[in-house]
Short mmCIF file of C-alpha atoms in Angstrom, two decimals:
data_model
loop_
_atom_site.label_atom_id
_atom_site.label_comp_id
_atom_site.label_asym_id
_atom_site.label_seq_id
_atom_site.Cartn_x
_atom_site.Cartn_y
_atom_site.Cartn_z
CA MET A 496 22.19 14.35 23.20
CA GLU A 497 18.63 15.63 23.03
CA SER A 498 19.91 19.15 22.41
CA SER A 499 21.84 17.89 19.37
CA TYR A 500 18.62 16.48 17.89
CA ILE A 501 16.83 19.80 18.38
CA TYR A 502 19.75 21.90 17.14
CA GLY A 503 20.28 19.71 14.07
CA PHE A 504 16.56 19.73 13.22
CA ILE A 505 16.20 23.52 13.57
CA LEU A 506 19.40 24.29 11.66
CA SER A 507 18.41 22.05 8.75
CA LEU A 508 14.87 23.48 8.77
CA VAL A 509 16.01 27.11 8.72
CA VAL A 510 18.62 26.57 6.00
CA ALA A 511 16.08 24.74 3.79
CA LEU A 512 13.55 27.53 4.33
CA ILE A 513 16.06 30.16 3.28
CA ALA A 514 17.59 28.13 0.45
CA THR A 515 14.41 27.01 -1.33
CA PRO A 516 13.50 30.42 -2.89
CA LEU A 517 17.12 30.79 -4.00
CA VAL A 518 17.14 27.30 -5.52
CA LYS A 519 13.91 28.17 -7.32
CA LYS A 520 15.62 31.12 -9.01
CA LEU A 521 18.61 28.90 -9.84
CA ALA A 522 16.37 26.24 -11.40
CA ILE A 523 14.69 28.80 -13.65
CA ALA A 524 18.04 30.36 -14.59
CA VAL A 525 19.63 27.05 -15.66
CA GLY A 526 16.47 25.69 -17.31
CA ALA A 527 15.72 22.94 -14.79
CA VAL A 528 11.96 23.12 -15.29
CA ASP A 529 9.23 20.48 -15.44
CA LYS A 530 7.07 20.64 -18.55
CA PRO A 531 3.45 19.41 -18.38
CA ASN A 532 2.45 16.32 -20.36
CA HIS A 533 -0.35 13.73 -20.50
CA ARG A 534 0.93 11.89 -17.39
CA LYS A 535 1.49 14.91 -15.15
CA VAL A 536 -1.06 16.77 -13.07
CA HIS A 537 0.40 20.29 -13.30
CA GLN A 538 -0.55 22.45 -16.27
CA ARG A 539 2.32 24.95 -16.39
CA LEU A 540 6.10 25.05 -16.34
CA MET A 541 7.41 24.43 -12.83
CA PRO A 542 10.96 24.83 -11.52
CA ARG A 543 12.39 21.63 -10.15
CA LEU A 544 15.75 20.98 -8.48
CA GLY A 545 14.05 21.78 -5.15
CA GLY A 546 15.66 18.75 -3.55
CA PHE A 547 18.91 20.71 -3.60
CA ALA A 548 17.45 22.95 -0.87
CA ILE A 549 16.76 19.86 1.26
CA TYR A 550 20.33 18.77 0.67
CA LEU A 551 21.72 22.19 1.67
CA GLY A 552 19.78 22.12 4.93
CA PHE A 553 20.97 18.60 5.58
CA LEU A 554 24.56 19.50 4.63
CA ALA A 555 24.76 22.45 7.02
CA ALA A 556 23.45 20.45 9.97
CA TYR A 557 25.56 17.40 9.13
CA LEU A 558 28.82 19.36 9.02
CA LEU A 559 28.12 21.41 12.15
CA VAL A 560 26.32 18.92 14.40
CA PHE A 561 27.63 15.43 13.65
CA PRO A 562 31.35 15.74 14.56
CA PRO A 563 30.77 17.04 18.13
CA PHE A 564 27.83 14.65 18.56
CA LEU A 565 29.95 11.57 17.80
CA GLU A 566 32.40 12.73 20.46
CA LYS A 567 29.60 12.87 23.07
CA ILE A 568 27.92 9.49 22.58
CA GLY A 569 30.75 7.47 24.15
CA PRO A 570 29.26 7.42 27.69
CA PHE A 571 25.83 6.49 26.30
CA LEU A 572 27.30 3.51 24.45
CA GLU A 573 29.31 2.45 27.52
CA GLN A 574 26.07 2.35 29.56
CA MET A 575 24.68 -0.08 26.99
CA GLY A 576 27.73 -2.32 27.36
CA ILE A 577 29.09 -1.41 23.92
CA SER A 578 32.71 -0.60 23.22
CA SER A 579 32.36 3.08 22.51
CA GLU A 580 35.60 3.56 20.58
CA ALA A 581 34.88 0.76 18.10
CA MET A 582 31.22 1.67 17.70
CA VAL A 583 31.91 5.38 17.19
CA GLU A 584 34.36 4.42 14.46
CA THR A 585 31.71 2.19 12.86
CA TYR A 586 29.10 4.95 13.07
CA SER A 587 31.54 7.50 11.66
CA ARG A 588 32.34 5.33 8.64
CA ALA A 589 28.71 4.43 8.01
CA THR A 590 27.41 8.00 8.20
CA LEU A 591 30.29 9.24 6.05
CA GLY A 592 29.42 6.61 3.47
CA ILE A 593 25.76 7.65 3.47
CA PHE A 594 26.77 11.30 3.19
CA ILE A 595 29.09 10.69 0.22
CA GLY A 596 26.60 8.37 -1.45
CA GLY A 597 23.81 10.90 -0.88
CA THR A 598 25.95 13.63 -2.44
CA ILE A 599 26.46 11.46 -5.52
CA ILE A 600 22.71 10.87 -5.71
CA VAL A 601 22.05 14.62 -5.50
CA LEU A 602 24.45 15.23 -8.40
CA VAL A 603 22.77 12.52 -10.48
CA GLY A 604 19.32 13.93 -9.69
CA ALA A 605 20.39 17.50 -10.45
CA LEU A 606 21.81 16.47 -13.82
CA ASP A 607 18.60 14.63 -14.60
CA ASP A 608 16.47 17.61 -13.60
CA ARG A 609 18.41 19.75 -16.05
CA PHE A 610 19.35 17.37 -18.89
CA GLU A 611 16.96 14.40 -18.45
CA LEU A 612 19.47 11.58 -18.24
CA SER A 613 18.73 8.19 -19.74
CA PRO A 614 17.29 5.57 -17.33
CA LYS A 615 20.45 3.46 -17.66
CA LEU A 616 22.70 6.38 -16.72
CA LYS A 617 20.52 7.25 -13.72
CA LEU A 618 20.58 3.62 -12.60
CA LEU A 619 24.36 3.54 -12.92
CA GLY A 620 24.63 6.61 -10.69
CA GLN A 621 22.38 4.99 -8.10
CA ILE A 622 24.44 1.80 -8.11
CA VAL A 623 27.65 3.79 -7.66
CA ALA A 624 26.13 5.66 -4.69
CA ALA A 625 24.96 2.38 -3.14
CA ALA A 626 28.39 0.82 -3.72
CA VAL A 627 30.00 3.71 -1.82
CA VAL A 628 27.77 2.95 1.18
CA VAL A 629 28.78 -0.72 1.02
CA TYR A 630 32.45 0.24 0.76
CA TYR A 631 32.14 2.21 3.98
CA GLY A 632 30.87 -0.85 5.82
CA LEU A 633 27.08 -0.59 5.71
CA ARG A 634 25.49 -3.76 4.38
CA ILE A 635 22.70 -6.26 5.07
CA GLU A 636 24.67 -9.19 6.47
CA PHE A 637 21.74 -11.07 7.96
CA VAL A 638 17.98 -10.88 8.33
CA ASN A 639 16.12 -11.76 11.53
CA LEU A 640 13.29 -14.15 10.78
CA PRO A 641 10.14 -15.25 12.66
CA PHE A 642 10.41 -17.67 15.58
CA GLN A 643 13.80 -16.25 16.57
CA GLY A 644 15.58 -17.53 13.48
CA MET A 645 18.21 -15.72 11.47
CA LEU A 646 19.13 -15.86 7.80
CA SER A 647 22.83 -15.10 7.49
CA PHE A 648 24.54 -14.28 4.20
CA GLU A 649 27.82 -16.19 4.40
CA TRP A 650 29.32 -14.80 1.21
CA ASP A 651 30.15 -11.13 0.95
CA TRP A 652 28.93 -10.88 -2.64
CA ILE A 653 25.43 -11.94 -1.58
CA ALA A 654 25.30 -9.34 1.20
CA ILE A 655 26.65 -6.67 -1.17
CA GLY A 656 24.16 -7.58 -3.90
CA ILE A 657 21.16 -7.56 -1.54
CA THR A 658 22.26 -4.24 0.00
CA ILE A 659 22.65 -2.52 -3.37
CA PHE A 660 19.34 -3.97 -4.57
CA TRP A 661 17.53 -2.66 -1.46
CA ILE A 662 19.05 0.82 -1.72
CA VAL A 663 18.36 1.19 -5.45
CA GLY A 664 14.85 -0.24 -5.04
CA ILE A 665 13.79 2.14 -2.25
CA THR A 666 15.44 5.08 -4.00
CA ASN A 667 13.32 4.51 -7.08
CA ALA A 668 10.17 3.69 -5.08
CA VAL A 669 10.18 7.17 -3.53
CA ASN A 670 10.85 8.68 -6.96
CA LEU A 671 7.77 6.89 -8.36
CA ILE A 672 5.36 8.48 -5.88
CA ASP A 673 6.59 12.00 -6.61
CA GLY A 674 3.52 12.88 -8.66
CA LEU A 675 1.60 15.48 -6.66
CA ASP A 676 2.54 18.66 -4.79
CA GLY A 677 4.09 17.75 -1.45
CA LEU A 678 3.49 14.02 -1.85
CA ALA A 679 6.99 12.55 -1.86
CA ALA A 680 8.23 15.09 0.70
CA GLY A 681 5.33 14.42 3.08
CA VAL A 682 5.48 10.63 2.81
CA SER A 683 9.25 10.70 3.26
CA GLY A 684 8.84 13.02 6.23
CA ILE A 685 6.41 10.63 7.92
CA ALA A 686 8.73 7.68 7.30
CA THR A 687 11.71 9.65 8.61
CA ALA A 688 9.80 10.69 11.73
CA ALA A 689 8.83 7.06 12.39
CA MET A 690 12.46 5.96 12.10
CA MET A 691 13.51 8.76 14.44
CA ILE A 692 10.93 7.78 17.05
CA MET A 693 12.06 4.18 16.93
CA ALA A 694 15.72 5.20 17.05
CA VAL A 695 15.06 7.23 20.22
CA PHE A 696 12.58 5.04 22.11
CA VAL A 697 12.79 1.50 20.72
CA MET A 698 16.27 0.48 19.52
CA PRO A 699 17.87 2.91 20.68
CA ASN A 700 20.31 4.27 18.11
CA PRO A 701 21.37 7.89 18.73
CA VAL A 702 23.21 8.27 15.42
CA VAL A 703 20.21 7.20 13.35
CA ALA A 704 18.01 9.45 15.49
CA LEU A 705 20.18 12.50 14.81
CA TYR A 706 20.47 11.70 11.10
CA CYS A 707 16.67 11.43 10.89
CA ALA A 708 16.19 14.70 12.81
CA ILE A 709 18.48 16.54 10.39
CA LEU A 710 16.81 15.00 7.35
CA LEU A 711 13.33 15.76 8.71
CA GLY A 712 14.23 19.42 9.24
CA GLY A 713 15.27 19.79 5.61
CA ILE A 714 12.11 18.05 4.39
CA LEU A 715 9.78 20.27 6.42
CA GLY A 716 11.63 23.43 5.41
CA PHE A 717 11.19 22.53 1.75
CA LEU A 718 7.60 21.35 2.20
CA ARG A 719 6.67 24.92 3.12
CA TYR A 720 7.09 25.76 -0.59
CA ASN A 721 6.18 22.36 -2.06
CA PHE A 722 2.74 21.70 -0.57
CA HIS A 723 -0.21 22.39 -2.88
CA PRO A 724 -0.17 24.76 -4.64
CA ALA A 725 3.54 24.15 -5.05
CA LYS A 726 5.95 26.92 -5.93
CA ILE A 727 8.74 24.46 -6.77
CA PHE A 728 9.14 20.69 -7.31
CA MET A 729 11.81 18.65 -5.59
CA GLY A 730 12.61 16.88 -8.87
CA ASP A 731 14.79 13.80 -9.03
CA THR A 732 17.33 15.73 -6.95
CA GLY A 733 15.04 15.49 -3.95
CA ALA A 734 13.14 12.26 -4.62
CA LEU A 735 16.31 10.22 -5.20
CA PHE A 736 18.07 11.85 -2.23
CA LEU A 737 15.20 11.11 0.15
CA GLY A 738 14.74 7.56 -1.12
CA PHE A 739 18.47 6.88 -0.82
CA ASN A 740 18.62 8.15 2.76
CA LEU A 741 15.52 6.23 3.83
CA ALA A 742 16.98 3.04 2.37
CA THR A 743 20.39 3.42 4.01
CA LEU A 744 19.01 4.56 7.37
CA SER A 745 16.71 1.55 7.47
CA ILE A 746 19.77 -0.69 7.10
CA MET A 747 21.77 1.10 9.79
CA GLY A 748 18.81 1.35 12.12
CA PHE A 749 17.16 -2.06 11.97
CA LYS A 750 19.67 -4.68 10.94
CA ASN A 751 20.48 -5.61 14.55
CA THR A 752 16.97 -5.70 15.99
CA THR A 753 15.23 -8.96 16.75
CA LEU A 754 11.75 -10.40 16.05
CA PHE A 755 10.61 -9.75 12.50
CA ALA A 756 13.23 -7.03 12.11
CA PHE A 757 13.17 -7.23 8.34
CA ILE A 758 9.47 -6.28 8.32
CA ILE A 759 9.87 -2.98 10.21
CA PRO A 760 11.50 -0.86 7.46
CA ILE A 761 9.11 -2.42 4.92
CA LEU A 762 6.16 -1.20 7.00
CA ILE A 763 7.64 2.26 7.48
CA LEU A 764 8.16 2.54 3.73
CA GLY A 765 4.81 0.90 3.01
CA VAL A 766 3.36 3.53 0.66
CA PRO A 767 6.23 3.84 -1.85
CA LEU A 768 6.89 0.08 -1.75
CA SER A 769 3.21 -0.78 -2.25
CA ASP A 770 2.89 1.64 -5.15
CA THR A 771 5.98 0.15 -6.79
CA ILE A 772 4.86 -3.46 -6.29
CA PHE A 773 1.33 -2.82 -7.54
CA ALA A 774 2.75 -0.99 -10.56
CA MET A 775 4.92 -4.01 -11.40
CA VAL A 776 2.01 -6.42 -10.94
CA ARG A 777 -0.31 -4.20 -12.98
CA ARG A 778 2.11 -4.00 -15.87
CA PHE A 779 2.79 -7.74 -15.75
CA LEU A 780 -0.94 -8.53 -15.88
CA ASN A 781 -1.37 -6.07 -18.75
CA LYS A 782 1.62 -7.64 -20.53
CA GLN A 783 3.50 -4.36 -20.53
CA PRO A 784 7.21 -3.73 -19.84
CA ILE A 785 7.89 -3.17 -16.14
CA SER A 786 9.52 0.18 -16.91
CA VAL A 787 6.61 1.61 -18.92
CA ALA A 788 4.95 4.70 -17.42
CA ASP A 789 1.22 4.87 -16.71
CA LYS A 790 -1.41 6.93 -14.89
CA GLU A 791 -2.53 4.28 -12.41
CA HIS A 792 -0.30 5.02 -9.46
CA LEU A 793 -1.96 5.56 -6.10
CA HIS A 794 -2.28 9.33 -6.50
CA HIS A 795 -3.71 8.93 -10.01
CA CYS A 796 -6.35 6.50 -8.70
CA LEU A 797 -7.39 8.84 -5.90
CA LEU A 798 -7.70 11.75 -8.30
CA ALA A 799 -9.78 9.59 -10.65
CA MET A 800 -12.15 8.88 -7.74
CA GLY A 801 -12.88 12.59 -7.47
CA LEU A 802 -10.53 13.67 -4.69
CA SER A 803 -9.00 17.10 -5.04
CA HIS A 804 -5.26 17.52 -5.45
CA ARG A 805 -4.83 18.40 -1.77
CA GLY A 806 -7.33 15.75 -0.69
CA ALA A 807 -5.42 12.99 -2.50
CA VAL A 808 -2.15 14.09 -0.89
CA LEU A 809 -3.68 14.19 2.59
CA ALA A 810 -5.25 10.76 2.04
CA ILE A 811 -1.86 9.29 1.19
CA TYR A 812 -0.37 11.06 4.21
CA GLY A 813 -2.99 9.25 6.27
CA ILE A 814 -2.07 5.89 4.75
CA SER A 815 1.61 6.59 5.41
CA PHE A 816 0.80 7.46 9.02
CA VAL A 817 -1.07 4.17 9.44
CA PHE A 818 1.92 2.22 8.09
CA ALA A 819 4.36 4.15 10.30
CA THR A 820 2.21 3.63 13.40
CA ALA A 821 1.84 -0.06 12.57
CA ALA A 822 5.63 -0.37 12.34
CA ILE A 823 6.10 1.16 15.79
CA VAL A 824 3.38 -1.04 17.34
CA PHE A 825 4.75 -4.05 15.44
CA SER A 826 8.22 -3.58 16.94
CA GLN A 827 6.73 -3.89 20.45
CA SER A 828 4.34 -6.76 19.72
CA THR A 829 4.50 -10.45 20.50
CA LEU A 830 4.98 -12.91 17.63
CA TRP A 831 1.26 -13.53 17.21
CA GLY A 832 0.46 -9.84 17.57
CA ALA A 833 2.98 -9.08 14.83
CA LEU A 834 1.44 -11.72 12.57
CA ILE A 835 -2.02 -10.25 13.09
CA ILE A 836 -0.77 -6.75 12.24
CA VAL A 837 0.89 -7.93 9.02
CA CYS A 838 -2.10 -10.00 7.90
CA ALA A 839 -4.53 -7.16 8.65
CA LEU A 840 -2.42 -4.65 6.73
CA LEU A 841 -2.07 -6.97 3.73
CA PHE A 842 -5.84 -7.58 3.67
CA ILE A 843 -6.65 -3.86 3.94
CA LEU A 844 -4.04 -2.99 1.32
CA GLN A 845 -5.44 -5.51 -1.16
CA LEU A 846 -8.99 -4.36 -0.50
CA VAL A 847 -8.09 -0.70 -1.02
CA ALA A 848 -6.19 -1.60 -4.19
CA GLU A 849 -9.26 -3.33 -5.62
CA LEU A 850 -11.65 -0.55 -4.60
CA ILE A 851 -9.63 2.21 -6.26
CA GLY A 852 -8.38 0.18 -9.23
CA TRP A 853 -4.76 0.31 -8.14
CA VAL A 854 -3.93 -2.96 -9.90
CA GLY A 855 -6.43 -2.43 -12.69
CA GLN A 856 -10.15 -2.80 -13.21
CA LYS A 857 -10.22 -6.53 -14.00
CA LYS A 858 -8.29 -8.30 -11.23
CA LYS A 859 -10.34 -7.98 -8.03
CA PRO A 860 -10.28 -11.34 -6.22
CA LEU A 861 -11.51 -10.10 -2.82
CA LEU A 862 -14.43 -8.14 -4.23
CA GLU A 863 -15.28 -10.98 -6.60
CA THR A 864 -15.26 -13.47 -3.71
CA ALA A 865 -17.48 -11.17 -1.65
CA ARG A 866 -19.87 -10.83 -4.60
CA ARG A 867 -20.11 -14.59 -5.03
CA ILE A 868 -20.72 -15.14 -1.31
CA LYS A 869 -23.47 -12.52 -1.42
CA GLN A 870 -25.05 -14.24 -4.43
CA MET A 871 -24.93 -17.63 -2.71
CA THR A 872 -26.44 -16.19 0.47
CA THR A 873 -29.16 -14.38 -1.46
CA GLY A 874 -29.91 -17.54 -3.45
CA LYS A 875 -30.37 -19.61 -0.30
CA GLN A 876 -32.68 -17.04 1.16
#
C-alpha cells in the first residue's frame, strides 16, 4: 500500500506542476483575473483559477490509483478484524461522493472566479456538494465526548444538518484565509499532511491516507507557482476545493476514533477556524453584519505589525504546524494531557489575538487583567 501513497502523491504533484502554467494562460484568456482593491494586498491584475490545476493533479491520481488500491486493501482490513467486502464498498461510496462533491465545488469556484457569483448562489452550490457527500453515506452520526461518552444523533435529519453545516463551514473558512500568496495552499497542505500522518500511524485508515497523499501532491505542485511572489492565484476554485476536501476527509477519518475525537479535526484546521471565529466575534462586537468584509484577518494583522508578505505567510505556516502537531500529540494523550493541551492552546490563541489586534483594539481581557495585576503589585510595593 505504501507504493500507492508514493505513486499517487508523485503523479498528482507532476500533473499539477505541468498544468499550472497552462491554467494560468487559460485564466487570462477567459478573463478570470483578480483585480486589486482596498482590501487586497496585490497591486496588479493576477490570473486566478489556479485551483483547477490542483484539481487536475488530484483527478489524474484519483482515476489511476484509487481503483486498484481499493482492490488491494482487503487483506489489510481482514487483519484488523473488519469485513473487507463491506468496508471496501463503504469506502468506495464515500470517496466517490467526495469526488463528485469536490467536482461540483470546483465548477462553482471556477464560475465565481470568472463571473463573480452572488454569495447566495455560491452557498447553494456548496450545500449541493455537501448534500452529495451525505447521499453517498458520509455523515456525522455521533461525536465522541470526554470521559468515554458519546453523543449520538438519533434522527437522520440532525446528522445530515450537522454534516452539511460542518462541510460548508470549513469550506468557507479556508476561503477566508486566502489573502496572501501561498497562504491557503500552505495551510491546507499542512493540515492535509497532518491528516495523512494520523491516517497512517494513528487510526489507521489507508483510504484517507491515500486521499490525503493525492491531495497533498496537487497542493505542493501548485504552490511552486503560488508562493510569494505568486504567478497565479488559486481563486475560489482552489480555496473552496481544498476546504471541501479537508472537511469531508476529517469526517471520514475521525468519526470512529475515541477520546475527544471531535477535537482532533478542529485542532488540525485550527488556523482557518480561528480566523473565521475571531472574524465573527469581531464583527459582532463592532455591531457589523457577520458577512461584511474587513482587513483584520490574521494575515492583515501580521502585515500591520510590520511583517513582510513572505514573513506573514511563514508565521501562519508556523502556527498551522503547531496546531497540526498538537492534534497528533493530542490523539495519543491521556484525558488530562488532552485537557492541558486544549487549555494551553486556547490561552495562547487568545493572547496572540489580543497582542496583534485580531479581535479588535478594544477587547483585550487577558492583557487588561495582566495590567491590573501589575498595577496592584506595583502599588503594594
